[in-house]
Amino acid sequence: MSALEPRVSQRSEPVPAEPDGGILGSAYRALSTGIISVVFLIAFEATAVGTAMPVAARELDGIGLYAFAFSAYFTTSLFGMVLSGQWADRKGPLWPLAVGIAAFAAGLLLAGTAGAMWVFVLGRAVQGFGGGLVIVALYVVVSRAYEERLRPAIMAAFAASWVVPSVVGPLVSGAVTEHLGWRWVFVGIPVLVVVPLAVALPAIRRTASGPVDPGAPPAALDRRRIRLAFGISAGAGLLQYAAQDLRWLSLLPAAAGAALLVPAVRGLLPRGTYLARRGLPSVVLLRGVAAGSFIAAESFVPLMLVTQRGLSPTLAGFSLAAGGATWAAGSWLQSKGRMAPYRERLMVAGMVLVAFAIAAAPAVLVESVPVWTLAAAWAVGCLGMGLVTASTSVLLLELSAPEEAGANSAALQISDALANVVLLAAGGAAFAALGGGAVGAAHAVAAEGAAAGSHPAAFVVVFLPMACVALVGAWVATRLYAVGPEPVAAQA
C-alpha cells in the first residue's frame, strides 16, 4: 500500500461540514439521496424489464431477435462508458449523467411504443448507451464529491439499492404486464426519472461539476479512444451474433468481432490487465472475472430450474431473490473501517465463495437434491460478489488521480460488461453445442413455463468452467496492491 501513498496524498479531498455525519449527513444528504435514487431506478428497470420482455417479443413477432434485445443494451453501453469517461474528465460528471438519464428514459419510451421488434431492439440500444453514460458518471461523482473514508459506504449503499428491486421488480412487472400490458412496464419507468434528476443534479453542480483544475486548459478529446470504443462495441455485437448462430458461416462474424475487439480492449484497459499486473490492472481484471463468471452462470439458473426441476418461471426467479440481501450484506461488510486492512483477504474469500456457489449449482440436476439448496448456495455466492464488486470500486478510486477517475472508471465498467458479453457468449455456445438450444430460444421457453428439459450435461458445461474462472479470480485478488516505488497508471 505504501507505493500508492504519493498519488493518494495529492488528491484534493472535499471538506465535509460534519466529519461524523456520514453519507447522509447534512453535507452529503441531497447528493447521496439523488444518486442512490438513480441506482435504485436502474436496478428496478433491470429486474422489471426482464420479466416483461418475453411477452413483448411474442407480441411483436420477434422471438428470433429476442437475444439481441439484451445484446444491444450491452454493446452500446460499452461505447457510452468510454464516452462518459472522456466527457467527465474534461468537463465534469454533470452533463454525462444528465444526458445519460435522458437517453435511458428515451430508450425505454422507444421500446415501450415500438410497433416492430427492430424498433424495440433500437430502443434497448439507446437505453444501453444512456446506462453506460450514467454508471461511469456516478463513479466520477463519488470520486470528486466524497472524501475517501466515505467511499466504501456510498458503494455499499449502491449495492443495497438493488435489494428491494430484486424482490419487488419481478412482482410489479408481472402484475403490470398481466393487467395493463407489457408496454406500461417500459413507459412507466421514465416518469420516475424526474425525482432523481431534481434532487441529484443541483447537488452535483455544487460539489462535482466542471474540470478538476478549472484554471488549466481543457484536455483535448481523445479521438483514438472514441474509435476504439466503436471497435469494442461492434466487436462485442459480432461475437454475440456468432455465438447465437452455431454454423460454420458464423466463424466469419466471430473472426471479425475478435479482430475489432482485441486491439480495442488493449487500448482501453490499463496496460498489463490481462497479465494481471499488480495494482490497477489487476483491479480492473478482477472486476471482469468476478462479474463475467457469476452473471454468465446466473443467467442459466432459472432456465435450469424450469426445464430440469419443473418450477414455474416465478418460483425459479425467486430462487435468486435472497441474493440481493446477501450481496448488500457483503458490500456493507467491506464498508466498515475496521475491515480496510483486510480488504485483500476479503476479496480472495469473496471469490472463493463465488466459485463455490457456481460449482454447487448443478447439484440440483440430481432429483434427490432439494431445490432450496441452490437458493442457499446462490445467496452465499452473492455475499462474495458484494465483497468483491464494492471493493474493486473503492480500490479503483483509491488508485486513480482525480483527472483519471473518468477513464479508469470507464475501464472498470468495460471490463465488467465485456466479460459478461464474452463469457455469456462462450457459455451459450457450449450450452447449445450440447443440446441446450440457443440462448435466446431458451429465454423464450422459460417465459412460456415449458418444462421440455434440456440435456443436463448442457448445464454442467456452463457452470463448471465458470467456477474455474472464479477460482482464477481468487488468485487475481492477491495482486491488487502495487509493489515497488512507482504507482501503476492507466494506459492513455
Short mmCIF file of C-alpha atoms in Angstrom, two decimals:
data_model
loop_
_atom_site.label_atom_id
_atom_site.label_comp_id
_atom_site.label_asym_id
_atom_site.label_seq_id
_atom_site.Cartn_x
_atom_site.Cartn_y
_atom_site.Cartn_z
CA MET A 1 0.00 0.00 0.00
CA SER A 2 2.96 2.35 0.58
CA ALA A 3 3.59 2.65 -3.16
CA LEU A 4 0.21 4.31 -3.57
CA GLU A 5 0.62 6.98 -0.91
CA PRO A 6 2.28 9.64 -3.11
CA ARG A 7 -0.64 9.56 -5.50
CA VAL A 8 -3.35 9.48 -2.85
CA SER A 9 -1.78 12.29 -0.83
CA GLN A 10 -2.04 14.65 -3.83
CA ARG A 11 -5.81 14.29 -4.05
CA SER A 12 -7.87 17.35 -3.15
CA GLU A 13 -10.47 15.93 -0.80
CA PRO A 14 -13.89 17.53 -0.22
CA VAL A 15 -14.18 19.04 3.23
CA PRO A 16 -17.30 17.76 4.99
CA ALA A 17 -19.38 20.12 7.07
CA GLU A 18 -19.94 17.38 9.61
CA PRO A 19 -16.99 14.99 9.92
CA ASP A 20 -19.12 12.37 11.61
CA GLY A 21 -22.26 12.88 9.54
CA GLY A 22 -21.59 10.09 7.05
CA ILE A 23 -23.09 9.91 3.59
CA LEU A 24 -26.48 11.08 4.92
CA GLY A 25 -25.07 13.95 6.98
CA SER A 26 -26.10 17.48 6.06
CA ALA A 27 -23.06 17.92 3.80
CA TYR A 28 -23.96 14.93 1.62
CA ARG A 29 -27.66 14.23 2.18
CA ALA A 30 -29.09 15.69 -1.05
CA LEU A 31 -26.29 14.27 -3.20
CA SER A 32 -26.47 10.80 -1.65
CA THR A 33 -30.26 10.67 -1.89
CA GLY A 34 -30.19 11.70 -5.54
CA ILE A 35 -27.52 9.33 -6.82
CA ILE A 36 -28.79 6.39 -4.75
CA SER A 37 -32.24 7.03 -6.29
CA VAL A 38 -30.67 6.85 -9.76
CA VAL A 39 -29.10 3.47 -8.93
CA PHE A 40 -32.42 2.28 -7.47
CA LEU A 41 -34.24 3.10 -10.71
CA ILE A 42 -31.60 1.37 -12.82
CA ALA A 43 -31.91 -1.69 -10.59
CA PHE A 44 -35.70 -1.65 -10.79
CA GLU A 45 -35.56 -1.40 -14.57
CA ALA A 46 -33.09 -4.28 -14.83
CA THR A 47 -35.28 -6.61 -12.77
CA ALA A 48 -38.66 -5.45 -14.08
CA VAL A 49 -37.96 -5.23 -17.81
CA GLY A 50 -36.55 -8.76 -17.95
CA THR A 51 -39.89 -10.11 -16.77
CA ALA A 52 -41.88 -8.23 -19.42
CA MET A 53 -39.52 -8.78 -22.33
CA PRO A 54 -40.65 -12.30 -23.35
CA VAL A 55 -44.24 -11.06 -23.68
CA ALA A 56 -43.06 -8.07 -25.70
CA ALA A 57 -41.09 -10.28 -28.08
CA ARG A 58 -44.07 -12.58 -28.67
CA GLU A 59 -46.48 -9.71 -29.34
CA LEU A 60 -44.02 -8.08 -31.75
CA ASP A 61 -43.37 -11.40 -33.53
CA GLY A 62 -39.71 -11.05 -32.63
CA ILE A 63 -38.69 -14.22 -30.78
CA GLY A 64 -35.93 -14.68 -33.35
CA LEU A 65 -34.47 -11.31 -32.33
CA TYR A 66 -35.05 -11.84 -28.62
CA ALA A 67 -31.39 -12.22 -27.61
CA PHE A 68 -30.50 -9.05 -29.48
CA ALA A 69 -32.73 -7.08 -27.13
CA PHE A 70 -30.18 -7.99 -24.44
CA SER A 71 -27.01 -7.74 -26.51
CA ALA A 72 -27.99 -4.35 -27.98
CA TYR A 73 -28.04 -2.91 -24.47
CA PHE A 74 -24.60 -4.26 -23.56
CA THR A 75 -22.88 -3.34 -26.82
CA THR A 76 -23.98 0.31 -26.87
CA SER A 77 -23.30 0.65 -23.14
CA LEU A 78 -19.64 -0.11 -23.86
CA PHE A 79 -19.43 2.92 -26.14
CA GLY A 80 -21.32 5.05 -23.62
CA MET A 81 -18.85 4.12 -20.89
CA VAL A 82 -15.82 5.28 -22.88
CA LEU A 83 -17.51 8.50 -23.97
CA SER A 84 -18.64 9.22 -20.42
CA GLY A 85 -15.13 8.77 -19.07
CA GLN A 86 -13.73 11.24 -21.61
CA TRP A 87 -16.57 13.70 -21.06
CA ALA A 88 -16.42 13.57 -17.26
CA ASP A 89 -12.64 14.00 -17.10
CA ARG A 90 -12.79 17.05 -19.40
CA LYS A 91 -16.00 18.78 -18.25
CA GLY A 92 -17.10 17.06 -15.06
CA PRO A 93 -19.77 14.37 -14.49
CA LEU A 94 -22.85 16.62 -14.50
CA TRP A 95 -23.64 16.57 -18.21
CA PRO A 96 -22.79 12.91 -18.87
CA LEU A 97 -25.13 11.97 -16.02
CA ALA A 98 -27.94 14.23 -17.21
CA VAL A 99 -27.67 13.15 -20.85
CA GLY A 100 -27.33 9.51 -19.79
CA ILE A 101 -30.51 9.57 -17.72
CA ALA A 102 -32.35 11.31 -20.59
CA ALA A 103 -31.13 8.69 -23.10
CA PHE A 104 -32.02 5.88 -20.70
CA ALA A 105 -35.57 7.24 -20.42
CA ALA A 106 -35.83 7.86 -24.18
CA GLY A 107 -34.79 4.28 -24.89
CA LEU A 108 -37.46 2.96 -22.55
CA LEU A 109 -40.11 5.09 -24.27
CA LEU A 110 -38.95 3.97 -27.72
CA ALA A 111 -39.08 0.30 -26.70
CA GLY A 112 -42.44 0.72 -24.97
CA THR A 113 -44.08 2.28 -28.01
CA ALA A 114 -42.42 0.03 -30.60
CA GLY A 115 -44.63 -1.47 -33.29
CA ALA A 116 -41.94 -3.84 -34.58
CA MET A 117 -39.19 -5.86 -32.94
CA TRP A 118 -36.37 -3.99 -34.69
CA VAL A 119 -37.67 -0.73 -33.18
CA PHE A 120 -37.78 -2.44 -29.79
CA VAL A 121 -34.14 -3.53 -30.18
CA LEU A 122 -33.23 0.03 -31.21
CA GLY A 123 -34.87 1.32 -28.04
CA ARG A 124 -32.79 -1.09 -25.97
CA ALA A 125 -29.67 0.16 -27.75
CA VAL A 126 -30.48 3.78 -26.90
CA GLN A 127 -31.18 2.73 -23.34
CA GLY A 128 -27.83 0.93 -23.10
CA PHE A 129 -25.98 4.00 -24.35
CA GLY A 130 -27.61 6.05 -21.61
CA GLY A 131 -26.86 3.42 -18.99
CA GLY A 132 -23.18 3.43 -19.98
CA LEU A 133 -23.01 7.21 -19.61
CA VAL A 134 -24.71 7.10 -16.21
CA ILE A 135 -22.69 4.37 -14.50
CA VAL A 136 -19.29 5.93 -15.24
CA ALA A 137 -20.50 9.45 -14.38
CA LEU A 138 -21.70 8.17 -11.00
CA TYR A 139 -18.23 6.80 -10.22
CA VAL A 140 -16.69 10.19 -11.06
CA VAL A 141 -19.22 11.90 -8.79
CA VAL A 142 -18.18 9.60 -5.95
CA SER A 143 -14.50 10.26 -6.68
CA ARG A 144 -14.89 14.04 -6.61
CA ALA A 145 -17.64 14.70 -4.09
CA TYR A 146 -16.92 12.21 -1.30
CA GLU A 147 -13.86 12.09 0.88
CA GLU A 148 -12.01 8.80 0.74
CA ARG A 149 -13.26 7.43 4.07
CA LEU A 150 -16.89 7.66 2.88
CA ARG A 151 -16.48 5.93 -0.48
CA PRO A 152 -16.90 2.36 0.86
CA ALA A 153 -20.18 3.46 2.47
CA ILE A 154 -21.63 5.01 -0.69
CA MET A 155 -20.64 1.92 -2.70
CA ALA A 156 -22.42 -0.22 -0.10
CA ALA A 157 -25.48 2.00 -0.47
CA PHE A 158 -25.39 1.44 -4.23
CA ALA A 159 -25.45 -2.32 -3.63
CA ALA A 160 -28.25 -2.01 -1.08
CA SER A 161 -30.31 -0.16 -3.69
CA TRP A 162 -30.65 -3.47 -5.56
CA VAL A 163 -32.23 -5.38 -2.66
CA VAL A 164 -35.83 -4.14 -2.93
CA PRO A 165 -35.92 -4.12 -6.77
CA SER A 166 -34.59 -7.68 -6.91
CA VAL A 167 -37.65 -8.84 -4.95
CA VAL A 168 -40.33 -6.32 -5.93
CA GLY A 169 -39.34 -5.72 -9.56
CA PRO A 170 -40.45 -9.07 -11.00
CA LEU A 171 -43.69 -8.99 -8.97
CA VAL A 172 -44.64 -5.47 -10.05
CA SER A 173 -43.62 -6.11 -13.64
CA GLY A 174 -45.58 -9.36 -13.77
CA ALA A 175 -48.71 -7.72 -12.36
CA VAL A 176 -48.48 -4.73 -14.71
CA THR A 177 -47.80 -6.97 -17.72
CA GLU A 178 -50.76 -9.19 -16.88
CA HIS A 179 -53.32 -6.47 -16.11
CA LEU A 180 -52.20 -3.42 -18.11
CA GLY A 181 -49.84 -4.79 -20.76
CA TRP A 182 -46.07 -5.03 -21.19
CA ARG A 183 -45.78 -1.55 -22.69
CA TRP A 184 -46.59 0.10 -19.35
CA VAL A 185 -43.54 -1.51 -17.76
CA PHE A 186 -41.35 0.41 -20.22
CA VAL A 187 -43.21 3.72 -20.48
CA GLY A 188 -43.93 3.96 -16.76
CA ILE A 189 -40.32 3.98 -15.53
CA PRO A 190 -39.26 7.24 -17.29
CA VAL A 191 -41.83 9.16 -15.23
CA LEU A 192 -39.87 8.18 -12.11
CA VAL A 193 -36.68 9.72 -13.52
CA VAL A 194 -37.85 13.26 -12.72
CA VAL A 195 -37.31 12.94 -8.95
CA PRO A 196 -33.66 11.75 -9.07
CA LEU A 197 -32.87 14.46 -11.64
CA ALA A 198 -34.42 17.17 -9.48
CA VAL A 199 -32.53 16.04 -6.37
CA ALA A 200 -29.18 14.91 -7.75
CA LEU A 201 -28.26 17.42 -10.44
CA PRO A 202 -28.23 20.59 -8.28
CA ALA A 203 -26.14 18.78 -5.66
CA ILE A 204 -23.71 17.53 -8.32
CA ARG A 205 -23.45 21.04 -9.77
CA ARG A 206 -22.38 22.32 -6.35
CA THR A 207 -19.91 19.56 -5.47
CA ALA A 208 -18.55 17.87 -8.58
CA SER A 209 -19.18 19.90 -11.72
CA GLY A 210 -16.53 21.29 -14.04
CA PRO A 211 -12.98 20.07 -14.70
CA VAL A 212 -10.67 19.02 -11.85
CA ASP A 213 -8.49 22.12 -12.36
CA PRO A 214 -10.67 24.98 -13.68
CA GLY A 215 -7.56 27.08 -14.34
CA ALA A 216 -5.94 24.54 -16.65
CA PRO A 217 -6.80 24.38 -20.36
CA PRO A 218 -9.27 21.56 -21.06
CA ALA A 219 -7.72 18.35 -22.29
CA ALA A 220 -8.34 17.54 -25.93
CA LEU A 221 -10.87 14.86 -26.76
CA ASP A 222 -9.03 11.58 -27.31
CA ARG A 223 -10.40 10.61 -30.71
CA ARG A 224 -8.38 7.40 -30.67
CA ARG A 225 -10.28 6.19 -27.59
CA ILE A 226 -13.57 7.07 -29.26
CA ARG A 227 -12.60 4.98 -32.30
CA LEU A 228 -11.60 2.13 -30.00
CA ALA A 229 -14.97 2.45 -28.27
CA PHE A 230 -16.72 1.94 -31.62
CA GLY A 231 -14.49 -1.08 -32.19
CA ILE A 232 -15.23 -2.69 -28.84
CA SER A 233 -18.99 -2.21 -29.27
CA ALA A 234 -19.05 -3.58 -32.81
CA GLY A 235 -16.75 -6.46 -31.91
CA ALA A 236 -18.87 -7.46 -28.91
CA GLY A 237 -22.01 -7.38 -31.04
CA LEU A 238 -20.49 -9.59 -33.74
CA LEU A 239 -19.27 -12.12 -31.16
CA GLN A 240 -22.72 -12.35 -29.61
CA TYR A 241 -24.31 -12.82 -33.02
CA ALA A 242 -21.86 -15.62 -33.86
CA ALA A 243 -22.44 -17.38 -30.53
CA GLN A 244 -26.18 -17.48 -31.15
CA ASP A 245 -25.90 -18.96 -34.64
CA LEU A 246 -23.76 -22.11 -34.46
CA ARG A 247 -22.94 -22.64 -38.12
CA TRP A 248 -19.65 -22.69 -39.99
CA LEU A 249 -20.53 -19.35 -41.55
CA SER A 250 -20.69 -17.89 -38.04
CA LEU A 251 -16.90 -18.14 -37.87
CA LEU A 252 -16.74 -15.12 -40.18
CA PRO A 253 -18.54 -12.65 -37.85
CA ALA A 254 -16.73 -14.25 -34.90
CA ALA A 255 -13.34 -13.59 -36.52
CA ALA A 256 -14.37 -10.05 -37.46
CA GLY A 257 -15.58 -9.43 -33.93
CA ALA A 258 -12.32 -10.67 -32.43
CA ALA A 259 -10.29 -8.56 -34.88
CA LEU A 260 -12.15 -5.46 -33.71
CA LEU A 261 -12.28 -6.41 -30.06
CA VAL A 262 -8.69 -7.35 -29.26
CA PRO A 263 -6.96 -4.07 -30.23
CA ALA A 264 -9.82 -2.06 -28.73
CA VAL A 265 -9.52 -3.85 -25.39
CA ARG A 266 -5.75 -3.41 -25.37
CA GLY A 267 -6.18 0.30 -25.96
CA LEU A 268 -8.99 0.96 -23.47
CA LEU A 269 -7.94 -1.11 -20.46
CA PRO A 270 -4.86 -0.40 -18.32
CA ARG A 271 -1.61 -1.79 -19.68
CA GLY A 272 -0.98 -5.24 -18.24
CA THR A 273 -4.62 -6.00 -17.41
CA TYR A 274 -4.64 -9.47 -18.98
CA LEU A 275 -1.24 -10.23 -17.49
CA ALA A 276 -2.71 -9.50 -14.03
CA ARG A 277 -0.05 -6.87 -13.40
CA ARG A 278 -0.13 -5.67 -9.81
CA GLY A 279 -2.20 -2.64 -8.89
CA LEU A 280 -4.81 -1.02 -11.12
CA PRO A 281 -4.60 -3.62 -13.95
CA SER A 282 -5.47 -6.45 -11.56
CA VAL A 283 -8.31 -4.44 -10.01
CA VAL A 284 -9.84 -3.97 -13.48
CA LEU A 285 -9.24 -7.62 -14.40
CA LEU A 286 -10.78 -8.91 -11.17
CA ARG A 287 -13.95 -6.93 -11.77
CA GLY A 288 -14.39 -8.59 -15.16
CA VAL A 289 -13.55 -12.09 -13.91
CA ALA A 290 -15.96 -11.81 -10.98
CA ALA A 291 -18.86 -10.25 -12.89
CA GLY A 292 -18.45 -12.36 -16.03
CA SER A 293 -18.25 -15.74 -14.31
CA PHE A 294 -21.10 -15.01 -11.91
CA ILE A 295 -23.54 -13.39 -14.35
CA ALA A 296 -22.88 -15.96 -17.08
CA ALA A 297 -23.71 -18.73 -14.60
CA GLU A 298 -26.67 -16.91 -13.07
CA SER A 299 -28.29 -16.45 -16.49
CA PHE A 300 -28.80 -20.23 -16.68
CA VAL A 301 -30.12 -20.79 -13.14
CA PRO A 302 -33.83 -20.02 -13.79
CA LEU A 303 -33.73 -21.98 -17.06
CA MET A 304 -32.20 -24.98 -15.28
CA LEU A 305 -34.86 -24.92 -12.57
CA VAL A 306 -37.71 -24.59 -15.09
CA THR A 307 -36.56 -27.26 -17.56
CA GLN A 308 -34.94 -29.75 -15.19
CA ARG A 309 -36.95 -29.45 -11.97
CA GLY A 310 -40.30 -28.25 -13.33
CA LEU A 311 -40.52 -25.00 -11.38
CA SER A 312 -42.64 -22.14 -12.68
CA PRO A 313 -40.73 -19.13 -14.00
CA THR A 314 -41.86 -17.09 -11.00
CA LEU A 315 -40.56 -19.62 -8.48
CA ALA A 316 -37.35 -20.04 -10.47
CA GLY A 317 -36.81 -16.29 -10.38
CA PHE A 318 -37.44 -16.15 -6.65
CA SER A 319 -34.69 -18.69 -6.11
CA LEU A 320 -32.31 -15.78 -6.69
CA ALA A 321 -34.21 -13.22 -4.60
CA ALA A 322 -32.25 -13.76 -1.37
CA GLY A 323 -29.08 -12.91 -3.25
CA GLY A 324 -29.97 -9.22 -3.28
CA ALA A 325 -29.87 -9.09 0.51
CA THR A 326 -26.63 -11.05 0.88
CA TRP A 327 -24.97 -9.01 -1.89
CA ALA A 328 -25.84 -5.86 0.06
CA ALA A 329 -24.56 -7.51 3.24
CA GLY A 330 -21.19 -8.18 1.60
CA SER A 331 -21.00 -4.57 0.41
CA TRP A 332 -21.87 -3.33 3.89
CA LEU A 333 -19.21 -5.55 5.47
CA GLN A 334 -16.42 -4.21 3.26
CA SER A 335 -17.50 -0.63 4.05
CA LYS A 336 -16.63 -0.95 7.74
CA GLY A 337 -13.47 0.98 8.56
CA ARG A 338 -12.01 -1.84 10.63
CA MET A 339 -12.13 -4.09 7.55
CA ALA A 340 -9.92 -1.84 5.43
CA PRO A 341 -6.62 -3.53 6.44
CA TYR A 342 -8.10 -6.89 5.44
CA ARG A 343 -9.59 -5.84 2.10
CA GLU A 344 -7.40 -8.16 0.04
CA ARG A 345 -8.28 -11.17 2.21
CA LEU A 346 -11.96 -10.26 1.99
CA MET A 347 -11.78 -10.21 -1.79
CA VAL A 348 -9.95 -13.53 -2.00
CA ALA A 349 -12.58 -15.05 0.30
CA GLY A 350 -15.32 -13.45 -1.79
CA MET A 351 -14.07 -15.08 -4.99
CA VAL A 352 -13.83 -18.46 -3.26
CA LEU A 353 -17.48 -18.09 -2.19
CA VAL A 354 -18.44 -17.22 -5.77
CA ALA A 355 -16.62 -20.28 -7.11
CA PHE A 356 -18.32 -22.49 -4.51
CA ALA A 357 -21.79 -21.21 -5.42
CA ILE A 358 -21.30 -21.70 -9.16
CA ALA A 359 -19.84 -25.19 -8.71
CA ALA A 360 -22.65 -26.21 -6.33
CA ALA A 361 -25.49 -25.02 -8.57
CA PRO A 362 -25.61 -28.07 -10.91
CA ALA A 363 -26.22 -30.32 -7.89
CA VAL A 364 -29.95 -29.66 -8.34
CA LEU A 365 -29.79 -31.65 -11.56
CA VAL A 366 -29.89 -34.66 -9.21
CA GLU A 367 -33.55 -35.24 -8.34
CA SER A 368 -32.81 -36.16 -4.72
CA VAL A 369 -31.17 -32.78 -4.03
CA PRO A 370 -33.73 -30.25 -2.69
CA VAL A 371 -34.25 -27.21 -4.90
CA TRP A 372 -33.77 -24.86 -1.96
CA THR A 373 -30.10 -25.83 -1.78
CA LEU A 374 -29.46 -23.85 -4.95
CA ALA A 375 -31.09 -20.77 -3.44
CA ALA A 376 -28.88 -21.14 -0.36
CA ALA A 377 -25.73 -21.63 -2.42
CA TRP A 378 -26.55 -18.64 -4.61
CA ALA A 379 -27.06 -16.45 -1.55
CA VAL A 380 -23.53 -17.41 -0.46
CA GLY A 381 -22.19 -16.51 -3.91
CA CYS A 382 -23.94 -13.14 -3.80
CA LEU A 383 -22.31 -12.44 -0.43
CA GLY A 384 -18.94 -13.00 -2.11
CA MET A 385 -19.92 -10.74 -5.02
CA GLY A 386 -20.88 -7.99 -2.60
CA LEU A 387 -17.44 -8.17 -1.02
CA VAL A 388 -15.64 -8.13 -4.37
CA THR A 389 -17.55 -5.66 -6.53
CA ALA A 390 -17.80 -2.89 -3.95
CA SER A 391 -14.15 -3.34 -3.00
CA THR A 392 -12.96 -3.13 -6.62
CA SER A 393 -14.87 0.16 -6.96
CA VAL A 394 -13.25 1.53 -3.80
CA LEU A 395 -9.75 0.43 -4.85
CA LEU A 396 -10.16 1.86 -8.36
CA LEU A 397 -10.87 5.34 -6.99
CA GLU A 398 -8.05 4.97 -4.47
CA LEU A 399 -5.62 4.17 -7.30
CA SER A 400 -6.84 6.94 -9.62
CA ALA A 401 -5.71 10.55 -9.73
CA PRO A 402 -8.71 12.93 -9.92
CA GLU A 403 -8.11 13.72 -13.60
CA GLU A 404 -8.02 9.97 -14.41
CA ALA A 405 -11.14 8.96 -12.48
CA GLY A 406 -13.38 9.01 -15.56
CA ALA A 407 -11.10 6.99 -17.83
CA ASN A 408 -10.29 4.45 -15.11
CA SER A 409 -13.95 4.11 -14.07
CA ALA A 410 -14.80 3.51 -17.72
CA ALA A 411 -12.10 0.80 -17.85
CA LEU A 412 -13.61 -0.91 -14.80
CA GLN A 413 -17.11 -0.89 -16.28
CA ILE A 414 -15.83 -2.00 -19.70
CA SER A 415 -14.11 -4.97 -18.06
CA ASP A 416 -17.37 -5.81 -16.27
CA ALA A 417 -19.60 -5.53 -19.34
CA LEU A 418 -17.16 -7.10 -21.78
CA ALA A 419 -16.60 -10.13 -19.53
CA ASN A 420 -20.38 -10.54 -19.34
CA VAL A 421 -20.60 -10.49 -23.14
CA VAL A 422 -17.68 -12.84 -23.80
CA LEU A 423 -18.35 -15.40 -21.05
CA LEU A 424 -22.10 -15.43 -21.68
CA ALA A 425 -21.43 -15.96 -25.38
CA ALA A 426 -18.99 -18.79 -24.57
CA GLY A 427 -21.42 -20.36 -22.10
CA GLY A 428 -24.28 -20.04 -24.55
CA ALA A 429 -22.27 -21.64 -27.34
CA ALA A 430 -21.26 -24.58 -25.09
CA PHE A 431 -24.86 -24.93 -23.90
CA ALA A 432 -26.17 -25.03 -27.47
CA ALA A 433 -23.44 -27.43 -28.63
CA LEU A 434 -24.50 -29.99 -26.01
CA GLY A 435 -28.17 -29.83 -26.94
CA GLY A 436 -29.36 -26.98 -24.77
CA GLY A 437 -30.60 -24.88 -27.65
CA ALA A 438 -29.84 -21.25 -28.47
CA VAL A 439 -29.72 -18.86 -25.54
CA GLY A 440 -32.40 -16.61 -27.00
CA ALA A 441 -34.76 -19.52 -27.58
CA ALA A 442 -34.11 -20.77 -24.07
CA HIS A 443 -35.31 -17.48 -22.68
CA ALA A 444 -38.50 -17.79 -24.66
CA VAL A 445 -39.10 -21.34 -23.45
CA ALA A 446 -38.58 -20.28 -19.86
CA ALA A 447 -41.05 -17.45 -20.33
CA GLU A 448 -43.66 -19.90 -21.60
CA GLY A 449 -43.20 -22.04 -18.49
CA ALA A 450 -42.39 -25.08 -20.58
CA ALA A 451 -40.57 -27.98 -18.99
CA ALA A 452 -39.23 -29.52 -22.14
CA GLY A 453 -35.98 -30.46 -20.44
CA SER A 454 -32.60 -29.77 -21.96
CA HIS A 455 -29.86 -32.32 -21.55
CA PRO A 456 -28.34 -31.95 -18.04
CA ALA A 457 -24.79 -32.02 -19.45
CA ALA A 458 -25.57 -28.79 -21.28
CA PHE A 459 -25.89 -27.05 -17.91
CA VAL A 460 -22.85 -28.71 -16.37
CA VAL A 461 -20.66 -27.49 -19.22
CA VAL A 462 -21.70 -23.93 -18.38
CA PHE A 463 -21.38 -23.96 -14.59
CA LEU A 464 -18.14 -25.86 -14.00
CA PRO A 465 -15.95 -23.77 -16.36
CA MET A 466 -17.37 -20.59 -14.82
CA ALA A 467 -16.45 -21.90 -11.36
CA CYS A 468 -12.88 -22.37 -12.62
CA VAL A 469 -12.86 -18.78 -13.90
CA ALA A 470 -13.98 -17.60 -10.46
CA LEU A 471 -11.09 -19.52 -8.86
CA VAL A 472 -8.70 -17.69 -11.17
CA GLY A 473 -10.26 -14.53 -9.77
CA ALA A 474 -9.25 -15.61 -6.25
CA TRP A 475 -5.62 -15.61 -7.45
CA VAL A 476 -6.01 -12.23 -9.16
CA ALA A 477 -7.31 -10.85 -5.85
CA THR A 478 -3.88 -11.42 -4.34
CA ARG A 479 -2.33 -8.94 -6.80
CA LEU A 480 -4.39 -5.80 -6.16
CA TYR A 481 -1.76 -3.72 -4.42
CA ALA A 482 1.23 -2.39 -6.32
CA VAL A 483 4.75 -3.35 -5.22
CA GLY A 484 7.64 -1.01 -5.90
CA PRO A 485 8.35 2.72 -5.88
CA GLU A 486 6.17 3.72 -8.82
CA PRO A 487 2.35 3.84 -8.75
CA VAL A 488 0.58 1.98 -11.51
CA ALA A 489 -1.05 4.30 -14.07
CA ALA A 490 -3.65 3.62 -16.72
CA GLN A 491 -2.63 3.46 -20.36
CA ALA A 492 -3.62 6.62 -22.19
#
